[in-house]
CSV table of C-alpha atoms and ligand atoms in Angstrom, one decimal:
chain,number,residue,atom,x,y,z
A,1,UNK,CA,219.5,-13.4,72.7
A,2,UNK,CA,215.8,-13.4,72.5
A,3,UNK,CA,214.9,-12.7,68.9
A,4,UNK,CA,211.1,-12.7,68.6
A,5,UNK,CA,210.7,-9.1,67.3
A,6,UNK,CA,208.7,-9.3,64.2
A,7,UNK,CA,210.1,-7.4,61.3
A,8,UNK,CA,208.1,-5.8,58.5
A,9,UNK,CA,208.5,-6.7,54.9
A,10,UNK,CA,210.6,-4.5,52.8
A,11,UNK,CA,207.8,-4.1,50.3
A,12,UNK,CA,207.3,-1.0,48.3
A,13,UNK,CA,204.0,0.5,49.3
A,14,UNK,CA,201.6,2.9,47.7
A,15,UNK,CA,203.0,5.9,49.5
A,16,UNK,CA,203.3,8.8,47.1
A,17,UNK,CA,206.7,10.2,46.5
A,18,UNK,CA,207.2,13.5,48.2
A,19,UNK,CA,205.4,16.1,46.1
A,20,UNK,CA,203.5,13.4,44.1
A,21,UNK,CA,199.7,13.4,44.5
A,22,UNK,CA,198.1,11.1,47.1
A,23,UNK,CA,195.8,8.5,45.6
A,24,UNK,CA,192.2,9.7,45.3
A,25,UNK,CA,190.1,8.9,48.4
A,26,UNK,CA,193.2,7.7,50.3
A,27,UNK,CA,195.0,8.8,53.4
A,28,UNK,CA,198.7,8.7,54.3
A,29,UNK,CA,200.4,9.5,57.5
A,30,UNK,CA,203.8,10.8,58.7
A,31,UNK,CA,204.8,9.9,62.3
A,32,UNK,CA,207.9,10.2,64.4
A,33,UNK,CA,209.7,7.0,65.2
A,34,UNK,CA,211.9,8.3,68.1
A,35,UNK,CA,211.4,10.9,70.8
A,36,UNK,CA,210.3,13.8,68.6
A,37,UNK,CA,212.0,16.4,66.5
A,38,UNK,CA,212.8,13.9,63.7
A,39,UNK,CA,212.2,16.4,60.9
A,40,UNK,CA,208.5,15.5,60.3
A,41,UNK,CA,207.6,19.1,59.5
A,42,UNK,CA,210.0,19.3,56.6
A,43,UNK,CA,208.8,16.0,55.2
A,44,UNK,CA,205.2,16.9,55.5
A,45,UNK,CA,205.9,20.2,53.9
A,46,UNK,CA,207.6,18.4,51.0
A,47,UNK,CA,204.6,15.9,50.7
A,48,UNK,CA,201.7,18.3,51.4
A,49,UNK,CA,201.3,19.8,48.0
A,50,UNK,CA,200.3,16.3,46.7
A,51,UNK,CA,197.3,16.1,49.2
A,52,UNK,CA,194.0,18.0,49.5
A,53,UNK,CA,194.2,18.2,53.3
A,54,UNK,CA,196.8,17.9,56.1
A,55,UNK,CA,195.4,16.9,59.4
A,56,UNK,CA,196.8,17.1,63.0
A,57,UNK,CA,195.3,14.4,65.2
A,58,UNK,CA,197.2,14.5,68.5
A,59,UNK,CA,199.3,16.7,70.8
A,60,UNK,CA,199.1,20.5,71.1
A,61,UNK,CA,201.5,23.4,71.2
A,62,UNK,CA,204.2,21.1,72.7
A,63,UNK,CA,205.0,20.1,69.1
A,64,UNK,CA,207.3,22.3,67.2
A,65,UNK,CA,207.7,21.7,63.5
A,66,UNK,CA,210.2,23.9,61.8
A,67,UNK,CA,210.2,24.2,58.1
A,68,UNK,CA,212.8,26.2,56.0
A,69,UNK,CA,211.6,27.5,52.7
A,70,UNK,CA,214.0,29.6,50.6
A,71,UNK,CA,216.2,30.2,53.6
A,72,UNK,CA,213.2,31.4,55.8
A,73,UNK,CA,212.5,29.3,58.9
A,74,UNK,CA,208.8,28.9,59.9
A,75,UNK,CA,208.1,27.4,63.4
A,76,UNK,CA,204.7,25.8,63.6
A,77,UNK,CA,203.3,24.5,66.9
A,78,UNK,CA,199.6,23.9,66.4
A,79,UNK,CA,198.9,24.7,62.8
A,80,UNK,CA,199.4,21.7,60.4
A,81,UNK,CA,202.5,22.0,58.2
A,82,UNK,CA,200.3,22.0,55.1
A,83,UNK,CA,199.4,25.6,55.8
A,84,UNK,CA,202.4,26.8,53.7
A,85,UNK,CA,200.8,25.3,50.6
A,86,UNK,CA,198.1,27.2,48.8
A,87,UNK,CA,194.9,25.3,48.3
A,88,UNK,CA,195.6,22.6,50.9
A,89,UNK,CA,193.1,22.4,53.7
A,90,UNK,CA,194.7,22.5,57.2
A,91,UNK,CA,192.7,20.6,59.8
A,92,UNK,CA,193.2,20.5,63.6
A,93,UNK,CA,191.4,17.3,64.5
A,94,UNK,CA,189.4,16.4,67.7
A,95,UNK,CA,192.4,14.6,69.3
A,96,UNK,CA,194.5,17.8,69.5
A,97,UNK,CA,194.5,20.0,72.6
A,98,UNK,CA,194.4,23.6,71.5
A,99,UNK,CA,195.6,26.6,73.3
A,100,UNK,CA,193.3,29.2,71.6
A,101,UNK,CA,195.5,32.1,72.6
A,102,UNK,CA,198.6,30.5,71.2
A,103,UNK,CA,196.7,29.4,68.1
A,104,UNK,CA,195.6,33.0,67.3
A,105,UNK,CA,199.2,34.3,67.9
A,106,UNK,CA,200.5,31.6,65.5
A,107,UNK,CA,197.9,32.5,62.9
A,108,UNK,CA,198.9,36.2,63.2
A,109,UNK,CA,202.6,35.4,63.1
A,110,UNK,CA,202.5,33.5,59.8
A,111,UNK,CA,199.9,35.9,58.3
A,112,UNK,CA,202.3,38.7,58.9
A,113,UNK,CA,204.9,36.8,56.9
A,114,UNK,CA,202.5,36.6,54.0
A,115,UNK,CA,201.0,33.1,54.5
A,116,UNK,CA,197.3,32.8,53.8
A,117,UNK,CA,195.5,30.9,56.6
A,118,UNK,CA,192.0,31.0,55.3
A,119,UNK,CA,192.2,27.2,54.7
A,120,UNK,CA,192.7,26.4,58.4
A,121,UNK,CA,189.8,24.8,60.3
A,122,UNK,CA,189.5,23.4,63.8
A,123,UNK,CA,187.4,20.6,65.3
A,124,UNK,CA,184.7,21.8,67.6
A,125,UNK,CA,185.4,18.7,69.7
A,126,UNK,CA,189.1,19.5,70.2
A,127,UNK,CA,189.8,20.3,73.9
A,128,UNK,CA,191.1,23.6,75.0
A,129,UNK,CA,194.3,24.3,76.8
A,130,UNK,CA,193.6,27.4,79.0
A,131,UNK,CA,196.1,29.5,81.0
A,132,UNK,CA,195.3,27.6,84.2
A,133,UNK,CA,196.4,24.4,82.5
A,134,UNK,CA,199.8,25.9,81.9
A,135,UNK,CA,200.0,27.1,85.5
A,136,UNK,CA,199.0,23.6,86.7
A,137,UNK,CA,201.7,22.0,84.4
A,138,UNK,CA,204.4,24.3,85.8
A,139,UNK,CA,203.3,23.7,89.4
A,140,UNK,CA,203.2,19.9,89.0
A,141,UNK,CA,206.6,19.9,87.4
A,142,UNK,CA,207.9,22.1,90.2
A,143,UNK,CA,206.4,19.8,92.9
A,144,UNK,CA,207.9,16.7,91.2
A,145,UNK,CA,211.3,18.4,90.9
A,146,UNK,CA,211.5,18.7,94.7
A,147,UNK,CA,209.7,15.4,95.6
A,148,UNK,CA,211.5,13.2,98.1
A,149,UNK,CA,214.8,15.0,97.6
A,150,UNK,CA,215.0,13.7,94.0
A,151,UNK,CA,214.1,15.4,90.8
A,152,UNK,CA,211.1,13.3,89.5
A,153,UNK,CA,209.8,15.8,87.0
A,154,UNK,CA,208.9,14.7,83.5
A,155,UNK,CA,210.6,17.7,81.9
A,156,UNK,CA,207.4,18.7,80.1
A,157,UNK,CA,207.2,21.6,77.7
A,158,UNK,CA,205.0,23.4,80.2
A,159,UNK,CA,202.4,24.0,77.5
A,160,UNK,CA,199.6,22.7,79.7
A,161,UNK,CA,199.3,19.5,77.6
A,162,UNK,CA,199.0,16.9,80.4
A,163,UNK,CA,196.5,18.9,82.5
A,164,UNK,CA,194.3,19.5,79.4
A,165,UNK,CA,194.2,15.8,78.5
A,166,UNK,CA,193.5,15.0,82.1
A,167,UNK,CA,190.5,17.3,82.1
A,168,UNK,CA,189.3,15.7,78.9
A,169,UNK,CA,189.4,12.3,80.6
A,170,UNK,CA,187.8,13.8,83.7
A,171,UNK,CA,185.0,15.4,81.6
A,172,UNK,CA,183.6,17.6,84.4
A,173,UNK,CA,186.4,20.1,84.1
A,174,UNK,CA,186.9,20.1,80.3
A,175,UNK,CA,186.3,22.9,77.9
A,176,UNK,CA,186.1,22.2,74.2
A,177,UNK,CA,186.6,24.4,71.2
A,178,UNK,CA,182.9,24.3,70.4
A,179,UNK,CA,182.3,26.1,73.8
A,180,UNK,CA,183.9,29.2,72.2
A,181,UNK,CA,180.7,29.6,70.1
A,182,UNK,CA,178.6,31.1,72.9
A,183,UNK,CA,180.2,33.6,75.3
A,184,UNK,CA,177.4,33.1,78.0
A,185,UNK,CA,177.8,29.4,77.9
A,186,UNK,CA,181.6,29.7,78.1
A,187,UNK,CA,181.5,31.8,81.2
A,188,UNK,CA,179.0,29.5,82.8
A,189,UNK,CA,181.3,26.6,82.0
A,190,UNK,CA,184.3,28.3,83.5
A,191,UNK,CA,182.2,29.1,86.6
A,192,UNK,CA,181.3,25.5,87.0
A,193,UNK,CA,185.0,24.4,86.7
A,194,UNK,CA,186.4,27.1,89.0
A,195,UNK,CA,185.8,25.5,92.4
A,196,UNK,CA,187.7,22.2,91.5
A,197,UNK,CA,190.4,24.0,89.6
A,198,UNK,CA,190.9,26.6,92.3
A,199,UNK,CA,191.2,24.1,95.1
A,200,UNK,CA,194.1,22.5,93.1
A,201,UNK,CA,195.7,25.8,92.0
A,202,UNK,CA,195.4,27.1,95.6
A,203,UNK,CA,197.1,24.0,97.0
A,204,UNK,CA,200.0,24.8,94.6
A,205,UNK,CA,200.0,28.4,95.6
A,206,UNK,CA,199.2,29.4,92.0
A,207,UNK,CA,196.9,32.3,91.0
A,208,UNK,CA,193.2,31.2,90.7
A,209,UNK,CA,191.0,30.8,87.7
A,210,UNK,CA,188.8,33.8,87.5
A,211,UNK,CA,185.9,32.9,85.2
A,212,UNK,CA,184.8,36.4,84.2
A,213,UNK,CA,188.3,37.7,83.6
A,214,UNK,CA,189.3,34.6,81.6
A,215,UNK,CA,186.1,34.7,79.5
A,216,UNK,CA,186.8,38.4,78.7
A,217,UNK,CA,190.4,37.5,77.7
A,218,UNK,CA,189.1,34.7,75.5
A,219,UNK,CA,186.4,36.6,73.7
A,220,UNK,CA,188.6,38.3,71.1
A,221,UNK,CA,190.3,35.0,70.5
A,222,UNK,CA,186.9,33.2,70.3
A,223,UNK,CA,185.7,35.7,67.7
A,224,UNK,CA,188.7,34.9,65.5
A,225,UNK,CA,188.3,31.1,65.9
A,226,UNK,CA,184.5,30.8,65.6
A,227,UNK,CA,184.5,30.9,61.7
A,228,UNK,CA,187.0,28.1,61.7
A,229,UNK,CA,185.0,25.6,63.9
A,230,UNK,CA,183.8,22.5,62.1
A,231,UNK,CA,182.7,18.9,62.7
A,232,UNK,CA,186.0,17.7,61.2
A,233,UNK,CA,185.0,14.0,61.3
A,234,UNK,CA,182.3,14.6,58.7
A,235,UNK,CA,184.5,17.0,56.9
A,236,UNK,CA,187.2,14.4,56.5
A,237,UNK,CA,184.8,11.6,55.5
A,238,UNK,CA,183.3,14.0,53.0
A,239,UNK,CA,186.7,14.6,51.5
A,240,UNK,CA,187.5,10.9,51.2
A,241,UNK,CA,184.1,10.1,49.8
A,242,UNK,CA,184.7,12.8,47.2
A,243,UNK,CA,187.9,11.2,46.1
A,244,UNK,CA,190.2,13.7,47.9
A,245,UNK,CA,193.4,12.7,49.6
A,246,UNK,CA,194.4,13.3,53.2
A,247,UNK,CA,197.8,13.5,54.9
A,248,UNK,CA,197.9,12.9,58.7
A,249,UNK,CA,200.6,14.8,60.5
A,250,UNK,CA,201.8,13.1,63.7
A,251,UNK,CA,203.0,15.4,66.5
A,252,UNK,CA,205.6,14.4,69.2
A,253,UNK,CA,206.6,10.8,68.4
A,254,UNK,CA,206.3,7.1,69.1
A,255,UNK,CA,208.5,6.8,72.1
A,256,UNK,CA,206.5,9.6,73.7
A,257,UNK,CA,203.2,7.8,73.2
A,258,UNK,CA,201.2,7.6,76.4
A,259,UNK,CA,200.6,3.9,75.9
A,260,UNK,CA,203.6,2.7,73.9
A,261,UNK,CA,206.3,5.1,74.9
A,262,UNK,CA,208.8,5.2,77.8
A,263,UNK,CA,206.1,5.7,80.4
A,264,UNK,CA,205.9,7.8,82.5
A,265,UNK,CA,208.4,10.0,80.6
A,266,UNK,CA,205.9,10.5,77.7
A,267,UNK,CA,203.4,13.0,76.6
A,268,UNK,CA,199.7,12.6,77.2
A,269,UNK,CA,198.3,11.6,73.8
A,270,UNK,CA,198.4,8.8,71.2
A,271,UNK,CA,201.4,9.9,69.1
A,272,UNK,CA,201.6,6.9,66.8
A,273,UNK,CA,199.6,6.0,63.7
A,274,UNK,CA,197.3,4.2,66.2
A,275,UNK,CA,196.2,7.6,67.4
A,276,UNK,CA,194.9,8.7,64.0
A,277,UNK,CA,191.5,7.1,64.2
A,278,UNK,CA,190.6,8.3,67.7
A,279,UNK,CA,192.1,11.7,67.0
A,280,UNK,CA,190.4,12.4,63.7
A,281,UNK,CA,187.5,10.0,63.3
A,282,UNK,CA,189.0,8.4,60.2
A,283,UNK,CA,189.2,4.6,60.5
A,284,UNK,CA,192.6,2.9,60.4
A,285,UNK,CA,192.0,1.0,57.2
A,286,UNK,CA,191.7,4.2,55.3
A,287,UNK,CA,195.4,5.0,56.0
A,288,UNK,CA,197.2,3.1,53.3
A,289,UNK,CA,200.7,4.4,53.8
A,290,UNK,CA,202.5,5.3,57.0
A,291,UNK,CA,205.8,7.1,56.7
A,292,UNK,CA,207.9,6.7,59.9
A,293,UNK,CA,210.5,9.5,60.3
A,294,UNK,CA,213.7,9.0,62.1
A,295,UNK,CA,217.0,10.8,62.4
A,296,UNK,CA,220.2,9.2,61.4
A,297,UNK,CA,221.0,9.4,65.2
A,298,UNK,CA,218.9,9.8,68.3
A,299,UNK,CA,217.8,12.9,70.4
A,300,UNK,CA,215.6,13.4,73.3
A,301,UNK,CA,214.4,16.4,75.3
A,302,UNK,CA,213.1,16.2,78.8
A,303,UNK,CA,213.7,13.5,81.3
A,304,UNK,CA,213.6,9.7,80.9
A,305,UNK,CA,215.8,6.9,79.7
A,306,UNK,CA,217.8,7.2,76.5
A,307,UNK,CA,220.1,4.1,76.1
A,308,UNK,CA,222.4,5.6,73.5
A,309,UNK,CA,222.8,9.0,75.0
A,310,UNK,CA,226.4,10.4,74.7
A,311,UNK,CA,227.9,12.6,77.3
A,312,UNK,CA,231.1,13.3,75.4
A,313,UNK,CA,232.5,15.3,72.5
A,314,UNK,CA,230.7,13.1,70.0
A,315,UNK,CA,227.4,14.0,71.6
A,316,UNK,CA,228.4,17.7,71.6
A,317,UNK,CA,229.3,17.5,67.9
A,318,UNK,CA,226.0,16.0,67.0
A,319,UNK,CA,224.2,18.7,69.0
A,320,UNK,CA,226.1,21.5,67.3
A,321,UNK,CA,226.1,20.2,63.8
A,322,UNK,CA,222.4,19.2,64.0
A,323,UNK,CA,221.4,22.4,65.8
A,324,UNK,CA,219.8,20.2,68.4
A,325,UNK,CA,217.9,22.8,70.5
A,326,UNK,CA,214.2,22.6,71.0
A,327,UNK,CA,211.9,24.5,68.6
A,328,UNK,CA,209.3,24.9,71.3
A,329,UNK,CA,211.4,25.4,74.4
A,330,UNK,CA,214.9,26.2,73.1
A,331,UNK,CA,216.3,23.5,75.4
A,332,UNK,CA,219.5,21.7,74.3
A,333,UNK,CA,218.5,18.2,73.2
A,334,UNK,CA,220.2,15.1,74.5
A,335,UNK,CA,222.1,13.5,71.6
A,336,UNK,CA,223.4,10.0,70.9
A,337,UNK,CA,223.9,7.2,68.4
A,338,UNK,CA,221.1,5.6,66.5
A,339,UNK,CA,219.0,3.2,68.6
A,340,UNK,CA,217.9,0.6,66.1
A,341,UNK,CA,216.2,-1.5,68.7
A,342,UNK,CA,213.9,1.4,69.4
A,343,UNK,CA,213.5,2.2,65.7
A,344,UNK,CA,212.4,-1.3,64.8
A,345,UNK,CA,209.9,-1.3,67.7
A,346,UNK,CA,208.5,2.0,66.5
A,347,UNK,CA,208.2,0.7,62.9
A,348,UNK,CA,206.3,-2.3,64.2
A,349,UNK,CA,203.9,-0.4,66.4
A,350,UNK,CA,203.0,2.1,63.8
A,351,UNK,CA,202.8,-0.4,61.0
A,352,UNK,CA,205.2,2.0,59.1
A,353,UNK,CA,205.2,1.1,55.4
A,354,UNK,CA,208.4,3.1,54.8
A,355,UNK,CA,211.0,5.2,56.6
A,356,UNK,CA,212.3,8.6,56.0
A,357,UNK,CA,215.8,9.0,57.4
A,358,UNK,CA,216.6,12.6,58.2
A,359,UNK,CA,219.7,14.7,59.1
A,360,UNK,CA,222.2,12.3,57.5
A,361,UNK,CA,224.4,15.3,56.8
A,362,UNK,CA,225.0,15.8,60.6
A,363,UNK,CA,227.0,12.5,60.7
A,364,UNK,CA,229.5,13.4,58.1
A,365,UNK,CA,233.0,13.8,59.5
A,366,UNK,CA,232.8,11.0,62.1
A,367,UNK,CA,235.5,8.3,61.5
A,368,UNK,CA,233.2,5.6,62.8
A,369,UNK,CA,229.4,5.5,63.3
A,370,UNK,CA,227.9,3.3,66.0
A,371,UNK,CA,224.4,1.9,66.0
A,372,UNK,CA,222.7,0.1,68.8
A,373,UNK,CA,221.4,-3.3,67.7
A,374,UNK,CA,220.6,-5.0,71.1
A,375,UNK,CA,220.2,-4.3,74.8
A,376,UNK,CA,222.2,-6.0,77.5
A,377,UNK,CA,220.0,-6.7,80.5
A,378,UNK,CA,221.1,-6.5,84.1
A,379,UNK,CA,221.4,-10.3,84.3
A,380,UNK,CA,224.0,-10.2,81.4
A,381,UNK,CA,221.7,-11.6,78.7
A,382,UNK,CA,220.8,-9.6,75.6
A,383,UNK,CA,217.6,-8.8,73.9
A,384,UNK,CA,216.5,-7.2,70.6
A,385,UNK,CA,213.2,-6.1,72.1
A,386,UNK,CA,212.5,-2.5,73.1
A,387,UNK,CA,211.4,-2.0,76.7
A,388,UNK,CA,208.6,0.6,76.7
A,389,UNK,CA,208.8,1.3,80.4
A,390,UNK,CA,211.2,3.8,81.9
A,391,UNK,CA,212.4,1.7,84.8
A,392,UNK,CA,213.2,-1.4,82.7
A,393,UNK,CA,214.9,0.7,80.0
A,394,UNK,CA,217.0,2.6,82.6
A,395,UNK,CA,218.7,-0.7,83.6
A,396,UNK,CA,220.0,-1.8,80.2
A,397,UNK,CA,223.3,-1.2,78.4
A,398,UNK,CA,223.3,-0.7,74.6
A,399,UNK,CA,225.1,-3.2,72.5
A,400,UNK,CA,226.7,-1.4,69.5
A,401,UNK,CA,227.8,-2.3,66.0
A,402,UNK,CA,230.4,0.0,64.5
A,403,UNK,CA,230.2,1.1,60.9
A,404,UNK,CA,232.8,3.1,58.9
A,405,UNK,CA,232.0,6.8,58.8
A,406,UNK,CA,232.1,9.2,55.8
A,407,UNK,CA,234.0,12.5,55.6
A,408,UNK,CA,232.4,14.0,52.6
A,409,UNK,CA,229.8,16.8,52.8
A,410,UNK,CA,226.5,15.4,51.5
A,411,UNK,CA,224.4,18.5,51.7
A,412,UNK,CA,224.4,18.9,47.9
A,413,UNK,CA,223.8,15.2,47.0
A,414,UNK,CA,220.5,14.6,45.1
A,415,UNK,CA,220.5,10.8,44.6
A,416,UNK,CA,221.1,7.8,46.8
A,417,UNK,CA,223.6,6.5,44.3
A,418,UNK,CA,225.5,9.8,44.6
A,419,UNK,CA,226.1,9.5,48.3
A,420,UNK,CA,229.6,8.4,49.6
A,421,UNK,CA,229.9,4.6,49.8
A,422,UNK,CA,230.0,4.6,53.6
A,423,UNK,CA,226.9,6.8,53.8
A,424,UNK,CA,225.1,4.3,51.6
A,425,UNK,CA,226.3,1.4,53.7
A,426,UNK,CA,224.9,3.1,56.8
A,427,UNK,CA,221.5,3.6,55.1
A,428,UNK,CA,221.5,0.0,53.8
A,429,UNK,CA,222.3,-1.3,57.3
A,430,UNK,CA,219.5,0.7,58.9
A,431,UNK,CA,217.0,-0.4,56.2
A,432,UNK,CA,217.7,-4.1,56.6
A,433,UNK,CA,217.6,-3.8,60.4
A,434,UNK,CA,214.2,-2.1,60.6
A,435,UNK,CA,212.8,-4.2,57.8
A,436,UNK,CA,211.1,-1.5,55.7
A,437,UNK,CA,212.3,0.6,52.8
A,438,UNK,CA,214.0,3.9,53.4
A,439,UNK,CA,212.2,6.0,50.8
A,440,UNK,CA,213.6,9.4,51.7
A,441,UNK,CA,216.9,10.7,53.0
A,442,UNK,CA,217.3,14.2,54.4
A,443,UNK,CA,220.7,15.8,53.8
A,444,UNK,CA,220.0,19.4,54.9
A,445,UNK,CA,217.3,21.7,56.2
A,446,UNK,CA,215.9,23.0,53.0
A,447,UNK,CA,212.9,21.5,51.1
A,448,UNK,CA,215.2,20.8,48.2
A,449,UNK,CA,217.8,18.9,50.3
A,450,UNK,CA,215.8,15.6,50.2
A,451,UNK,CA,216.8,12.5,48.3
A,452,UNK,CA,213.9,10.3,47.2
A,453,UNK,CA,213.7,6.9,45.7
B,1,IMP,P1,204.5,17.5,77.4
B,1,IMP,O1,204.0,16.9,76.1
B,1,IMP,O2,204.7,19.0,77.4
B,1,IMP,O3,203.7,17.0,78.6
B,1,IMP,O4,206.0,16.8,77.7
B,1,IMP,C1,206.1,15.4,78.0
B,1,IMP,C2,207.5,15.0,77.4
B,1,IMP,O5,207.4,14.9,76.0
B,1,IMP,C3,208.7,15.9,77.7
B,1,IMP,O6,209.8,15.0,77.8
B,1,IMP,C4,208.8,16.7,76.5
B,1,IMP,O7,210.1,17.2,76.3
B,1,IMP,C5,208.4,15.7,75.4
B,1,IMP,N1,207.8,16.3,74.2
B,1,IMP,C6,206.5,16.7,74.0
B,1,IMP,N2,206.4,17.1,72.7
B,1,IMP,C7,207.6,16.9,72.1
B,1,IMP,C8,208.0,17.1,70.8
B,1,IMP,O8,207.2,17.5,69.9
B,1,IMP,N3,209.3,16.9,70.5
B,1,IMP,C9,210.1,16.4,71.5
B,1,IMP,N4,209.8,16.1,72.7
B,1,IMP,C10,208.5,16.4,73.0
């Protein structure tokens, strides 16, 4: 076995306990360690009240953070989870791709439920996802699904994320939130983009981009968003200089990172803590604590390798008990045992200073729990290194350790010491394997069902 994976120290860091205030002038982050849907939204919601601002730095409406408060479920896609806390500034940073139509719908949806959104601001440098990006995403997926007689689609959320980031990199076909300020400039921009976009959309047989019609559709949305546009880089530096604290909210997750994930079955942005700086303008050294969130098991939506996926009754049981259906697309999630090789890699790449383990309650009732601690390669050797490349990862077999399960319902447990012995053993095993402290354990969907310390 090759064993050159560095492990972190189990040091306690300066991360504030959920609900406790962030240190003045400091920033913390919450990022997903797996393939998304780890329960980041709930944790951020629990932590948010201790910070002055909650900031999104990557992704777009592909993310779906659901938060349950007092039995009511809120699904947030673009709006930072801090919005549900009065007095906390919610910032959509420059690294996010924003569907302005979806954003206004989301604002209206939560306002109708009595949530005040006056504290939501948007970077003028965030790039826009427009309806033709969504059509392009759909058409590209459709073309890949039929390519060469084999389904090669990525299984995207079809929210236009990839095409919008591609346009950002291309520059000549990009539209930024700041372009919503001036209706004449916006229509001129769309006219300039139309020839290239329409050549592509036409080749796919999709309806064309009509600049005047789209500008007219966007105008009421632009009117709503204009007052929220800011230079969020200066805004955030101003907050830090004034002794305020910031919480960065990662969207999607580490194994979906465009550089460090299971490429090409990834999303198009920097989803790890490494993406914070480019996606917000705040340098890495300001981010003192990084909480990596992982489920007590593994899930994935969309295509791509997942070594511990279960195709049996155990997988179905996890899906049903964990309500593992996508917040954004409603798709059933692929479910499997905890992949600790992947988790330790994700802790390393993010520089996670602590881990929040979520959905422990879903595992109650299994006689035995399996965790993947190594991969067996095609040549028969084993490694404890993650393989962040789809083709390499597809060819491995997971090597499991089996731990005793716990039968008790843990949804009402409030302290780590109060957990059944085998649940505690499971947590201890995970903690020592990934090498950082597990500071939070989730035992149910409500804010209150969180064990800290
Ligand atoms: P895209 O981000 O829509 O381009 O999708 C690319 C891949 O990332 C697909 O497999 C999606 O299912 C997955 N994905 C994107 N965002 C999330 C998320 O927030 N949770 C889980 N999977 C996601």
